[in-house]
Amino acid sequence: MKEGELGRAYSEGEIIFREGEEGDRMYVVQSGTVRITKKTVSGDLTIATLKSGEIFGEMAIFDKMPRSATAVAAGEARILTIDKKKLLQTISRDPTIVFKMLESMSHRIRKLDEEFAKLKKSRLDTFRIFADVDEMCGFILEETKNFINADNGAVMLYDEKEKRLVMKASFGQDREADVNLRIGEVIAGYVMKTGEAELINDCSFDARFKSGLEQIRSLLCVPLKWKDIGYGVIHMSKSSEALFTLEDLKMLRSVGIYASIAIENAVNADRLRNATDALLKHATLLDLW
C-alpha cells in the first residue's frame, strides 16, 4: 500500500477493511472502484460497487459497531481516509459535506430497499406454495440461514391448547429437538410475550437466559407476529466469539414479518383442510356418499 498526498493507493484485491473489524473512520473513493462484500453461507456476496466520489464506512464513526461488510479494491484505487476528528474539522470548513454524506447514505438505503423488496417478493412467491405448517417452519429456517450466519437456530410456534411455545424446526450440532416453553419463560418466551425483538451479545449476563446443551454466546430472537396475532418466535444463536450486528437484527425482523404471513397462510390452510376432512367424514357417516 502506497501513501499518497491525497489518499492511499490500493491494488487489485487489496482489503481496505474486513467485516467484523472495529472501525473508527470513513472513506472516500478518489479514483477507481471499491467492492463491498458480505459473508454468506454460500460464500462472499457483493452487495455494492462504489466509484469515484462515493463515501463508505461512515457508520463506524457514529455507531461504533464492528464493520458490517468487507471493502476491497476492484482494480487500482485511491482512497481517502477520514477519522472523526478530521471529519468534524472538514464539516466546520465546509458544512455541505454533511449533505453529501446524507445523500450517499440515502441512495444506499434506497437501493438496499429496492433489492430487498425484490428478494421479499421472490421469497413470498415461494412461501405460498407451502401449506403444511411444519414444512413451512423448516423452509423458513433454511432460508434464514442464507441471510444470517449462525451456529444454531429454531422456529417455535405457540400452541393455543398447551399454552406453550413448541419447537417446529431447528438446526445446530447441539440443538435440543424437543423444547416447550411457557409464555414469558426464558428469552424466547419473553419475546413472545412482549412482541419485541432482542439482540443479546453476551447471554451469560442475561438473567432470562437458560443454558442447555449448546454453549451460546450471542443470540437474536424476533416474534412471528402479524395483524396483532402472535404465532411464535424465530431465534438464531452463535457459540463462537463472532457477534451478531444490528444489521442481522433488522434482517431477522424483516424475515420474521414475511414468515408470519406465510405461517398464517399455512395455519389457515391446515384449519381449512381439517374442517373439510371433518365435513367429509360427517357426510360419509350420514351415507351421503
PDB file of C-alpha atoms in Angstrom:
ATOM      1  CA  MET A   1       0.000   0.000   0.000  1.00  0.00           C
ATOM      2  CA  LYS A   2       1.467   3.303  -1.065  1.00  0.00           C
ATOM      3  CA  GLU A   3       0.970   6.559   0.760  1.00  0.00           C
ATOM      4  CA  GLY A   4      -0.146   9.438  -1.473  1.00  0.00           C
ATOM      5  CA  GLU A   5      -0.680  13.144  -0.958  1.00  0.00           C
ATOM      6  CA  LEU A   6      -4.485  12.888  -1.058  1.00  0.00           C
ATOM      7  CA  GLY A   7      -5.070   9.307  -0.095  1.00  0.00           C
ATOM      8  CA  ARG A   8      -3.716   5.791  -0.295  1.00  0.00           C
ATOM      9  CA  ALA A   9      -3.314   3.737  -3.432  1.00  0.00           C
ATOM     10  CA  TYR A  10      -4.714   0.204  -3.271  1.00  0.00           C
ATOM     11  CA  SER A  11      -4.016  -2.535  -5.769  1.00  0.00           C
ATOM     12  CA  GLU A  12      -6.461  -5.099  -7.178  1.00  0.00           C
ATOM     13  CA  GLY A  13      -7.949  -7.298  -4.443  1.00  0.00           C
ATOM     14  CA  GLU A  14      -6.362  -5.368  -1.573  1.00  0.00           C
ATOM     15  CA  ILE A  15      -8.538  -5.240   1.541  1.00  0.00           C
ATOM     16  CA  ILE A  16      -9.465  -1.787   2.870  1.00  0.00           C
ATOM     17  CA  PHE A  17     -11.308  -3.176   5.907  1.00  0.00           C
ATOM     18  CA  ARG A  18     -12.832  -6.521   6.822  1.00  0.00           C
ATOM     19  CA  GLU A  19     -16.283  -7.485   8.049  1.00  0.00           C
ATOM     20  CA  GLY A  20     -16.303  -7.759  11.856  1.00  0.00           C
ATOM     21  CA  GLU A  21     -13.321  -5.438  12.400  1.00  0.00           C
ATOM     22  CA  GLU A  22     -13.573  -2.448  14.727  1.00  0.00           C
ATOM     23  CA  GLY A  23     -13.800   0.812  12.803  1.00  0.00           C
ATOM     24  CA  ASP A  24     -13.298   4.471  13.693  1.00  0.00           C
ATOM     25  CA  ARG A  25     -13.048   6.150  10.278  1.00  0.00           C
ATOM     26  CA  MET A  26     -14.813   6.598   6.969  1.00  0.00           C
ATOM     27  CA  TYR A  27     -13.509   6.513   3.409  1.00  0.00           C
ATOM     28  CA  VAL A  28     -13.962   8.389   0.134  1.00  0.00           C
ATOM     29  CA  VAL A  29     -13.239   6.832  -3.261  1.00  0.00           C
ATOM     30  CA  GLN A  30     -11.000   9.341  -5.051  1.00  0.00           C
ATOM     31  CA  SER A  31     -10.420   7.167  -8.097  1.00  0.00           C
ATOM     32  CA  GLY A  32     -11.017   3.605  -9.163  1.00  0.00           C
ATOM     33  CA  THR A  33     -13.640   1.212  -7.830  1.00  0.00           C
ATOM     34  CA  VAL A  34     -14.340  -0.402  -4.446  1.00  0.00           C
ATOM     35  CA  ARG A  35     -16.370  -3.552  -3.994  1.00  0.00           C
ATOM     36  CA  ILE A  36     -18.380  -4.079  -0.763  1.00  0.00           C
ATOM     37  CA  THR A  37     -18.911  -7.744   0.103  1.00  0.00           C
ATOM     38  CA  LYS A  38     -20.662  -9.645   2.861  1.00  0.00           C
ATOM     39  CA  LYS A  39     -20.083 -13.192   4.060  1.00  0.00           C
ATOM     40  CA  THR A  40     -22.866 -15.716   3.485  1.00  0.00           C
ATOM     41  CA  VAL A  41     -23.066 -19.460   3.930  1.00  0.00           C
ATOM     42  CA  SER A  42     -22.531 -19.842   0.178  1.00  0.00           C
ATOM     43  CA  GLY A  43     -19.523 -17.503   0.053  1.00  0.00           C
ATOM     44  CA  ASP A  44     -18.811 -13.786  -0.276  1.00  0.00           C
ATOM     45  CA  LEU A  45     -21.676 -11.783  -1.767  1.00  0.00           C
ATOM     46  CA  THR A  46     -21.063  -8.412  -3.467  1.00  0.00           C
ATOM     47  CA  ILE A  47     -23.697  -6.004  -2.130  1.00  0.00           C
ATOM     48  CA  ALA A  48     -22.382  -2.744  -3.634  1.00  0.00           C
ATOM     49  CA  THR A  49     -19.856  -1.373  -6.103  1.00  0.00           C
ATOM     50  CA  LEU A  50     -18.633   2.143  -5.369  1.00  0.00           C
ATOM     51  CA  LYS A  51     -16.928   4.579  -7.720  1.00  0.00           C
ATOM     52  CA  SER A  52     -15.156   7.939  -7.571  1.00  0.00           C
ATOM     53  CA  GLY A  53     -16.750  10.428  -5.181  1.00  0.00           C
ATOM     54  CA  GLU A  54     -18.711   7.864  -3.170  1.00  0.00           C
ATOM     55  CA  ILE A  55     -18.440   7.521   0.610  1.00  0.00           C
ATOM     56  CA  PHE A  56     -18.334   4.274   2.575  1.00  0.00           C
ATOM     57  CA  GLY A  57     -17.640   3.016   6.093  1.00  0.00           C
ATOM     58  CA  GLU A  58     -19.147   6.157   7.643  1.00  0.00           C
ATOM     59  CA  MET A  59     -21.425   4.261  10.072  1.00  0.00           C
ATOM     60  CA  ALA A  60     -18.410   3.205  12.155  1.00  0.00           C
ATOM     61  CA  ILE A  61     -17.874   6.843  13.151  1.00  0.00           C
ATOM     62  CA  PHE A  62     -21.411   7.139  14.506  1.00  0.00           C
ATOM     63  CA  ASP A  63     -22.488   3.759  15.929  1.00  0.00           C
ATOM     64  CA  LYS A  64     -19.064   2.335  16.961  1.00  0.00           C
ATOM     65  CA  MET A  65     -20.200  -1.109  15.821  1.00  0.00           C
ATOM     66  CA  PRO A  66     -17.945  -3.632  14.054  1.00  0.00           C
ATOM     67  CA  ARG A  67     -17.788  -3.374  10.273  1.00  0.00           C
ATOM     68  CA  SER A  68     -20.882  -4.988   8.749  1.00  0.00           C
ATOM     69  CA  ALA A  69     -19.137  -5.798   5.454  1.00  0.00           C
ATOM     70  CA  THR A  70     -15.732  -6.026   3.763  1.00  0.00           C
ATOM     71  CA  ALA A  71     -14.372  -3.327   1.436  1.00  0.00           C
ATOM     72  CA  VAL A  72     -11.908  -4.435  -1.251  1.00  0.00           C
ATOM     73  CA  ALA A  73     -10.275  -2.589  -4.135  1.00  0.00           C
ATOM     74  CA  ALA A  74     -11.596  -3.701  -7.529  1.00  0.00           C
ATOM     75  CA  GLY A  75      -8.558  -2.800  -9.590  1.00  0.00           C
ATOM     76  CA  GLU A  76      -6.271   0.142  -8.865  1.00  0.00           C
ATOM     77  CA  ALA A  77      -7.984   2.599  -6.496  1.00  0.00           C
ATOM     78  CA  ARG A  78      -7.060   5.654  -4.461  1.00  0.00           C
ATOM     79  CA  ILE A  79      -8.914   6.018  -1.166  1.00  0.00           C
ATOM     80  CA  LEU A  80      -9.027   8.951   1.241  1.00  0.00           C
ATOM     81  CA  THR A  81      -9.302   8.070   4.928  1.00  0.00           C
ATOM     82  CA  ILE A  82     -11.198  10.388   7.303  1.00  0.00           C
ATOM     83  CA  ASP A  83     -11.336   9.865  11.069  1.00  0.00           C
ATOM     84  CA  LYS A  84     -13.892  11.525  13.355  1.00  0.00           C
ATOM     85  CA  LYS A  85     -11.639  14.462  14.272  1.00  0.00           C
ATOM     86  CA  LYS A  86     -10.773  15.135  10.656  1.00  0.00           C
ATOM     87  CA  LEU A  87     -14.451  14.828   9.683  1.00  0.00           C
ATOM     88  CA  LEU A  88     -15.522  17.447  12.241  1.00  0.00           C
ATOM     89  CA  GLN A  89     -12.780  19.786  11.071  1.00  0.00           C
ATOM     90  CA  THR A  90     -13.890  19.300   7.458  1.00  0.00           C
ATOM     91  CA  ILE A  91     -17.529  19.968   8.374  1.00  0.00           C
ATOM     92  CA  SER A  92     -16.573  23.193  10.158  1.00  0.00           C
ATOM     93  CA  ARG A  93     -14.844  24.394   6.965  1.00  0.00           C
ATOM     94  CA  ASP A  94     -17.411  23.032   4.547  1.00  0.00           C
ATOM     95  CA  PRO A  95     -20.853  22.153   6.065  1.00  0.00           C
ATOM     96  CA  THR A  96     -22.061  20.846   2.690  1.00  0.00           C
ATOM     97  CA  ILE A  97     -20.096  17.644   3.358  1.00  0.00           C
ATOM     98  CA  VAL A  98     -22.949  16.636   5.718  1.00  0.00           C
ATOM     99  CA  PHE A  99     -25.443  16.769   2.861  1.00  0.00           C
ATOM    100  CA  LYS A 100     -23.116  14.744   0.668  1.00  0.00           C
ATOM    101  CA  MET A 101     -22.919  12.074   3.369  1.00  0.00           C
ATOM    102  CA  LEU A 102     -26.700  12.039   3.816  1.00  0.00           C
ATOM    103  CA  GLU A 103     -27.181  11.829   0.054  1.00  0.00           C
ATOM    104  CA  SER A 104     -24.789   8.891  -0.134  1.00  0.00           C
ATOM    105  CA  MET A 105     -26.472   7.077   2.762  1.00  0.00           C
ATOM    106  CA  SER A 106     -29.953   7.790   1.388  1.00  0.00           C
ATOM    107  CA  HIS A 107     -29.013   6.427  -2.036  1.00  0.00           C
ATOM    108  CA  ARG A 108     -27.556   3.290  -0.464  1.00  0.00           C
ATOM    109  CA  ILE A 109     -30.612   2.685   1.730  1.00  0.00           C
ATOM    110  CA  ARG A 110     -32.983   3.237  -1.208  1.00  0.00           C
ATOM    111  CA  LYS A 111     -31.036   0.779  -3.339  1.00  0.00           C
ATOM    112  CA  LEU A 112     -30.985  -1.758  -0.493  1.00  0.00           C
ATOM    113  CA  ASP A 113     -34.755  -1.356  -0.035  1.00  0.00           C
ATOM    114  CA  GLU A 114     -35.324  -1.979  -3.757  1.00  0.00           C
ATOM    115  CA  GLU A 115     -33.158  -5.099  -3.744  1.00  0.00           C
ATOM    116  CA  PHE A 116     -34.764  -6.391  -0.574  1.00  0.00           C
ATOM    117  CA  ALA A 117     -38.269  -5.748  -1.998  1.00  0.00           C
ATOM    118  CA  LYS A 118     -37.359  -7.958  -4.973  1.00  0.00           C
ATOM    119  CA  LEU A 119     -35.999 -10.578  -2.603  1.00  0.00           C
ATOM    120  CA  LYS A 120     -39.116 -10.459  -0.421  1.00  0.00           C
ATOM    121  CA  LYS A 121     -41.381 -10.886  -3.438  1.00  0.00           C
ATOM    122  CA  SER A 122     -39.492 -13.926  -4.678  1.00  0.00           C
ATOM    123  CA  ARG A 123     -39.446 -15.436  -1.183  1.00  0.00           C
ATOM    124  CA  LEU A 124     -43.168 -14.743  -0.689  1.00  0.00           C
ATOM    125  CA  ASP A 125     -43.952 -16.413  -4.005  1.00  0.00           C
ATOM    126  CA  THR A 126     -42.033 -19.456  -2.792  1.00  0.00           C
ATOM    127  CA  PHE A 127     -43.612 -19.357   0.678  1.00  0.00           C
ATOM    128  CA  ARG A 128     -47.093 -19.524  -0.812  1.00  0.00           C
ATOM    129  CA  ILE A 129     -46.527 -22.944  -2.335  1.00  0.00           C
ATOM    130  CA  PHE A 130     -46.308 -24.479   1.131  1.00  0.00           C
ATOM    131  CA  ALA A 131     -49.461 -25.329   3.070  1.00  0.00           C
ATOM    132  CA  ASP A 132     -48.091 -27.605   5.825  1.00  0.00           C
ATOM    133  CA  VAL A 133     -47.133 -25.671   8.982  1.00  0.00           C
ATOM    134  CA  ASP A 134     -44.179 -27.880   9.976  1.00  0.00           C
ATOM    135  CA  GLU A 135     -42.842 -27.909   6.425  1.00  0.00           C
ATOM    136  CA  MET A 136     -43.218 -24.134   6.263  1.00  0.00           C
ATOM    137  CA  CYS A 137     -41.254 -23.660   9.505  1.00  0.00           C
ATOM    138  CA  GLY A 138     -38.441 -25.832   8.197  1.00  0.00           C
ATOM    139  CA  PHE A 139     -38.336 -23.891   4.947  1.00  0.00           C
ATOM    140  CA  ILE A 140     -38.293 -20.542   6.769  1.00  0.00           C
ATOM    141  CA  LEU A 141     -35.361 -21.637   8.915  1.00  0.00           C
ATOM    142  CA  GLU A 142     -33.387 -22.941   5.943  1.00  0.00           C
ATOM    143  CA  GLU A 143     -33.912 -19.665   4.073  1.00  0.00           C
ATOM    144  CA  THR A 144     -32.962 -17.609   7.140  1.00  0.00           C
ATOM    145  CA  LYS A 145     -29.606 -19.427   7.306  1.00  0.00           C
ATOM    146  CA  ASN A 146     -28.809 -17.913   3.891  1.00  0.00           C
ATOM    147  CA  PHE A 147     -29.186 -14.378   5.289  1.00  0.00           C
ATOM    148  CA  ILE A 148     -27.739 -14.715   8.779  1.00  0.00           C
ATOM    149  CA  ASN A 149     -24.634 -16.646   9.753  1.00  0.00           C
ATOM    150  CA  ALA A 150     -25.446 -18.599  12.934  1.00  0.00           C
ATOM    151  CA  ASP A 151     -24.419 -21.811  14.690  1.00  0.00           C
ATOM    152  CA  ASN A 152     -27.905 -22.676  15.936  1.00  0.00           C
ATOM    153  CA  GLY A 153     -31.440 -21.638  15.111  1.00  0.00           C
ATOM    154  CA  ALA A 154     -35.065 -22.559  15.714  1.00  0.00           C
ATOM    155  CA  VAL A 155     -38.645 -21.709  14.874  1.00  0.00           C
ATOM    156  CA  MET A 156     -41.082 -22.119  17.767  1.00  0.00           C
ATOM    157  CA  LEU A 157     -44.850 -21.750  17.391  1.00  0.00           C
ATOM    158  CA  TYR A 158     -47.408 -21.041  20.076  1.00  0.00           C
ATOM    159  CA  ASP A 159     -49.715 -23.971  20.895  1.00  0.00           C
ATOM    160  CA  GLU A 160     -53.045 -22.489  21.999  1.00  0.00           C
ATOM    161  CA  LYS A 161     -54.190 -25.696  23.718  1.00  0.00           C
ATOM    162  CA  GLU A 162     -50.984 -26.289  25.669  1.00  0.00           C
ATOM    163  CA  LYS A 163     -50.305 -22.559  26.177  1.00  0.00           C
ATOM    164  CA  ARG A 164     -46.664 -23.157  25.294  1.00  0.00           C
ATOM    165  CA  LEU A 165     -44.097 -22.472  22.608  1.00  0.00           C
ATOM    166  CA  VAL A 166     -43.361 -25.697  20.750  1.00  0.00           C
ATOM    167  CA  MET A 167     -40.275 -26.381  18.634  1.00  0.00           C
ATOM    168  CA  LYS A 168     -41.210 -26.830  14.968  1.00  0.00           C
ATOM    169  CA  ALA A 169     -37.828 -26.646  13.238  1.00  0.00           C
ATOM    170  CA  SER A 170     -34.227 -26.310  14.364  1.00  0.00           C
ATOM    171  CA  PHE A 171     -30.617 -26.650  13.292  1.00  0.00           C
ATOM    172  CA  GLY A 172     -27.281 -26.824  15.083  1.00  0.00           C
ATOM    173  CA  GLN A 173     -24.972 -29.550  16.265  1.00  0.00           C
ATOM    174  CA  ASP A 174     -26.180 -29.479  19.874  1.00  0.00           C
ATOM    175  CA  ARG A 175     -29.706 -28.190  19.332  1.00  0.00           C
ATOM    176  CA  GLU A 176     -32.291 -29.763  21.637  1.00  0.00           C
ATOM    177  CA  ALA A 177     -35.027 -31.115  19.386  1.00  0.00           C
ATOM    178  CA  ASP A 178     -37.909 -31.212  21.902  1.00  0.00           C
ATOM    179  CA  VAL A 179     -38.284 -27.925  23.763  1.00  0.00           C
ATOM    180  CA  ASN A 180     -41.545 -26.498  25.136  1.00  0.00           C
ATOM    181  CA  LEU A 181     -41.647 -23.095  26.827  1.00  0.00           C
ATOM    182  CA  ARG A 182     -44.303 -21.159  28.669  1.00  0.00           C
ATOM    183  CA  ILE A 183     -45.046 -17.574  27.644  1.00  0.00           C
ATOM    184  CA  GLY A 184     -42.651 -15.271  29.486  1.00  0.00           C
ATOM    185  CA  GLU A 185     -40.224 -18.132  30.217  1.00  0.00           C
ATOM    186  CA  VAL A 186     -36.582 -17.522  29.202  1.00  0.00           C
ATOM    187  CA  ILE A 187     -35.742 -15.209  26.294  1.00  0.00           C
ATOM    188  CA  ALA A 188     -37.912 -16.853  23.608  1.00  0.00           C
ATOM    189  CA  GLY A 189     -40.953 -16.839  25.888  1.00  0.00           C
ATOM    190  CA  TYR A 190     -40.273 -13.229  26.831  1.00  0.00           C
ATOM    191  CA  VAL A 191     -40.109 -12.157  23.164  1.00  0.00           C
ATOM    192  CA  MET A 192     -43.385 -13.998  22.520  1.00  0.00           C
ATOM    193  CA  LYS A 193     -44.980 -12.204  25.479  1.00  0.00           C
ATOM    194  CA  THR A 194     -43.768  -8.676  24.656  1.00  0.00           C
ATOM    195  CA  GLY A 195     -43.691  -8.902  20.857  1.00  0.00           C
ATOM    196  CA  GLU A 196     -40.311  -7.127  20.891  1.00  0.00           C
ATOM    197  CA  ALA A 197     -37.153  -8.369  19.172  1.00  0.00           C
ATOM    198  CA  GLU A 198     -33.987  -8.994  21.205  1.00  0.00           C
ATOM    199  CA  LEU A 199     -30.261  -8.826  20.376  1.00  0.00           C
ATOM    200  CA  ILE A 200     -28.065 -10.170  23.178  1.00  0.00           C
ATOM    201  CA  ASN A 201     -24.318 -10.309  22.655  1.00  0.00           C
ATOM    202  CA  ASP A 202     -23.364 -11.844  25.995  1.00  0.00           C
ATOM    203  CA  CYS A 203     -26.026 -14.262  27.173  1.00  0.00           C
ATOM    204  CA  SER A 204     -24.161 -15.097  30.376  1.00  0.00           C
ATOM    205  CA  PHE A 205     -25.118 -11.686  31.796  1.00  0.00           C
ATOM    206  CA  ASP A 206     -28.829 -12.035  30.968  1.00  0.00           C
ATOM    207  CA  ALA A 207     -30.870 -13.452  33.857  1.00  0.00           C
ATOM    208  CA  ARG A 208     -33.501 -14.765  31.428  1.00  0.00           C
ATOM    209  CA  PHE A 209     -31.012 -16.980  29.608  1.00  0.00           C
ATOM    210  CA  LYS A 210     -31.271 -20.694  30.335  1.00  0.00           C
ATOM    211  CA  SER A 211     -28.255 -22.690  29.225  1.00  0.00           C
ATOM    212  CA  GLY A 212     -28.955 -26.025  27.541  1.00  0.00           C
ATOM    213  CA  LEU A 213     -26.850 -28.434  25.567  1.00  0.00           C
ATOM    214  CA  GLU A 214     -25.454 -25.713  23.319  1.00  0.00           C
ATOM    215  CA  GLN A 215     -22.920 -23.151  24.528  1.00  0.00           C
ATOM    216  CA  ILE A 216     -24.482 -19.846  23.472  1.00  0.00           C
ATOM    217  CA  ARG A 217     -22.571 -16.551  23.349  1.00  0.00           C
ATOM    218  CA  SER A 218     -24.687 -14.299  21.117  1.00  0.00           C
ATOM    219  CA  LEU A 219     -28.424 -14.530  20.425  1.00  0.00           C
ATOM    220  CA  LEU A 220     -31.094 -12.993  18.183  1.00  0.00           C
ATOM    221  CA  CYS A 221     -34.797 -13.562  18.796  1.00  0.00           C
ATOM    222  CA  VAL A 222     -37.743 -11.948  16.998  1.00  0.00           C
ATOM    223  CA  PRO A 223     -41.503 -12.513  17.257  1.00  0.00           C
ATOM    224  CA  LEU A 224     -43.530 -14.117  14.499  1.00  0.00           C
ATOM    225  CA  LYS A 225     -46.448 -11.713  14.577  1.00  0.00           C
ATOM    226  CA  TRP A 226     -48.972 -10.494  12.016  1.00  0.00           C
ATOM    227  CA  LYS A 227     -52.155  -8.412  12.443  1.00  0.00           C
ATOM    228  CA  ASP A 228     -51.642  -8.363  16.229  1.00  0.00           C
ATOM    229  CA  ILE A 229     -51.626 -12.164  16.330  1.00  0.00           C
ATOM    230  CA  GLY A 230     -48.517 -13.808  17.755  1.00  0.00           C
ATOM    231  CA  TYR A 231     -47.654 -17.103  16.103  1.00  0.00           C
ATOM    232  CA  GLY A 232     -44.332 -17.766  17.818  1.00  0.00           C
ATOM    233  CA  VAL A 233     -40.670 -16.772  17.582  1.00  0.00           C
ATOM    234  CA  ILE A 234     -37.620 -17.375  15.444  1.00  0.00           C
ATOM    235  CA  HIS A 235     -34.202 -17.256  17.074  1.00  0.00           C
ATOM    236  CA  MET A 236     -30.610 -17.626  15.943  1.00  0.00           C
ATOM    237  CA  SER A 237     -27.530 -18.033  18.121  1.00  0.00           C
ATOM    238  CA  LYS A 238     -23.740 -18.215  17.945  1.00  0.00           C
ATOM    239  CA  SER A 239     -21.378 -20.208  20.103  1.00  0.00           C
ATOM    240  CA  SER A 240     -18.246 -18.572  18.691  1.00  0.00           C
ATOM    241  CA  GLU A 241     -16.669 -15.229  19.547  1.00  0.00           C
ATOM    242  CA  ALA A 242     -18.296 -13.640  16.486  1.00  0.00           C
ATOM    243  CA  LEU A 243     -21.230 -11.441  17.455  1.00  0.00           C
ATOM    244  CA  PHE A 244     -24.481 -10.529  15.756  1.00  0.00           C
ATOM    245  CA  THR A 245     -24.931  -6.965  14.475  1.00  0.00           C
ATOM    246  CA  LEU A 246     -27.840  -4.538  14.250  1.00  0.00           C
ATOM    247  CA  GLU A 247     -28.000  -5.363  10.537  1.00  0.00           C
ATOM    248  CA  ASP A 248     -28.550  -9.019  11.475  1.00  0.00           C
ATOM    249  CA  LEU A 249     -31.366  -7.995  13.826  1.00  0.00           C
ATOM    250  CA  LYS A 250     -33.022  -5.818  11.178  1.00  0.00           C
ATOM    251  CA  MET A 251     -32.761  -8.610   8.629  1.00  0.00           C
ATOM    252  CA  LEU A 252     -34.241 -11.198  11.014  1.00  0.00           C
ATOM    253  CA  ARG A 253     -37.104  -8.834  11.889  1.00  0.00           C
ATOM    254  CA  SER A 254     -37.888  -8.398   8.189  1.00  0.00           C
ATOM    255  CA  VAL A 255     -37.746 -12.145   7.628  1.00  0.00           C
ATOM    256  CA  GLY A 256     -39.994 -12.579  10.691  1.00  0.00           C
ATOM    257  CA  ILE A 257     -42.723 -10.349   9.243  1.00  0.00           C
ATOM    258  CA  TYR A 258     -42.939 -12.228   5.966  1.00  0.00           C
ATOM    259  CA  ALA A 259     -42.524 -15.581   7.684  1.00  0.00           C
ATOM    260  CA  SER A 260     -45.516 -14.677   9.896  1.00  0.00           C
ATOM    261  CA  ILE A 261     -47.668 -14.071   6.805  1.00  0.00           C
ATOM    262  CA  ALA A 262     -46.586 -17.409   5.362  1.00  0.00           C
ATOM    263  CA  ILE A 263     -47.270 -19.206   8.658  1.00  0.00           C
ATOM    264  CA  GLU A 264     -50.698 -17.576   8.883  1.00  0.00           C
ATOM    265  CA  ASN A 265     -51.489 -18.887   5.391  1.00  0.00           C
ATOM    266  CA  ALA A 266     -50.246 -22.353   6.358  1.00  0.00           C
ATOM    267  CA  VAL A 267     -52.247 -22.339   9.624  1.00  0.00           C
ATOM    268  CA  ASN A 268     -55.406 -21.266   7.781  1.00  0.00           C
ATOM    269  CA  ALA A 269     -54.821 -23.938   5.139  1.00  0.00           C
ATOM    270  CA  ASP A 270     -54.419 -26.510   7.937  1.00  0.00           C
ATOM    271  CA  ARG A 271     -57.687 -25.402   9.545  1.00  0.00           C
ATOM    272  CA  LEU A 272     -59.495 -25.498   6.208  1.00  0.00           C
ATOM    273  CA  ARG A 273     -58.127 -28.961   5.473  1.00  0.00           C
ATOM    274  CA  ASN A 274     -59.209 -30.234   8.911  1.00  0.00           C
ATOM    275  CA  ALA A 275     -62.660 -28.671   8.526  1.00  0.00           C
ATOM    276  CA  THR A 276     -63.028 -30.265   5.076  1.00  0.00           C
ATOM    277  CA  ASP A 277     -61.933 -33.666   6.412  1.00  0.00           C
ATOM    278  CA  ALA A 278     -64.450 -33.371   9.257  1.00  0.00           C
ATOM    279  CA  LEU A 279     -67.222 -32.423   6.832  1.00  0.00           C
ATOM    280  CA  LEU A 280     -66.432 -35.337   4.528  1.00  0.00           C
ATOM    281  CA  LYS A 281     -66.301 -37.741   7.476  1.00  0.00           C
ATOM    282  CA  HIS A 282     -69.654 -36.460   8.741  1.00  0.00           C
ATOM    283  CA  ALA A 283     -71.167 -36.809   5.268  1.00  0.00           C
ATOM    284  CA  THR A 284     -69.841 -40.350   4.975  1.00  0.00           C
ATOM    285  CA  LEU A 285     -71.382 -41.296   8.323  1.00  0.00           C
ATOM    286  CA  LEU A 286     -74.716 -39.988   7.055  1.00  0.00           C
ATOM    287  CA  ASP A 287     -74.398 -42.193   3.952  1.00  0.00           C
ATOM    288  CA  LEU A 288     -74.454 -39.176   1.705  1.00  0.00           C
ATOM    289  CA  TRP A 289     -71.570 -40.577  -0.321  1.00  0.00           C
TER     290      TRP A 289
END
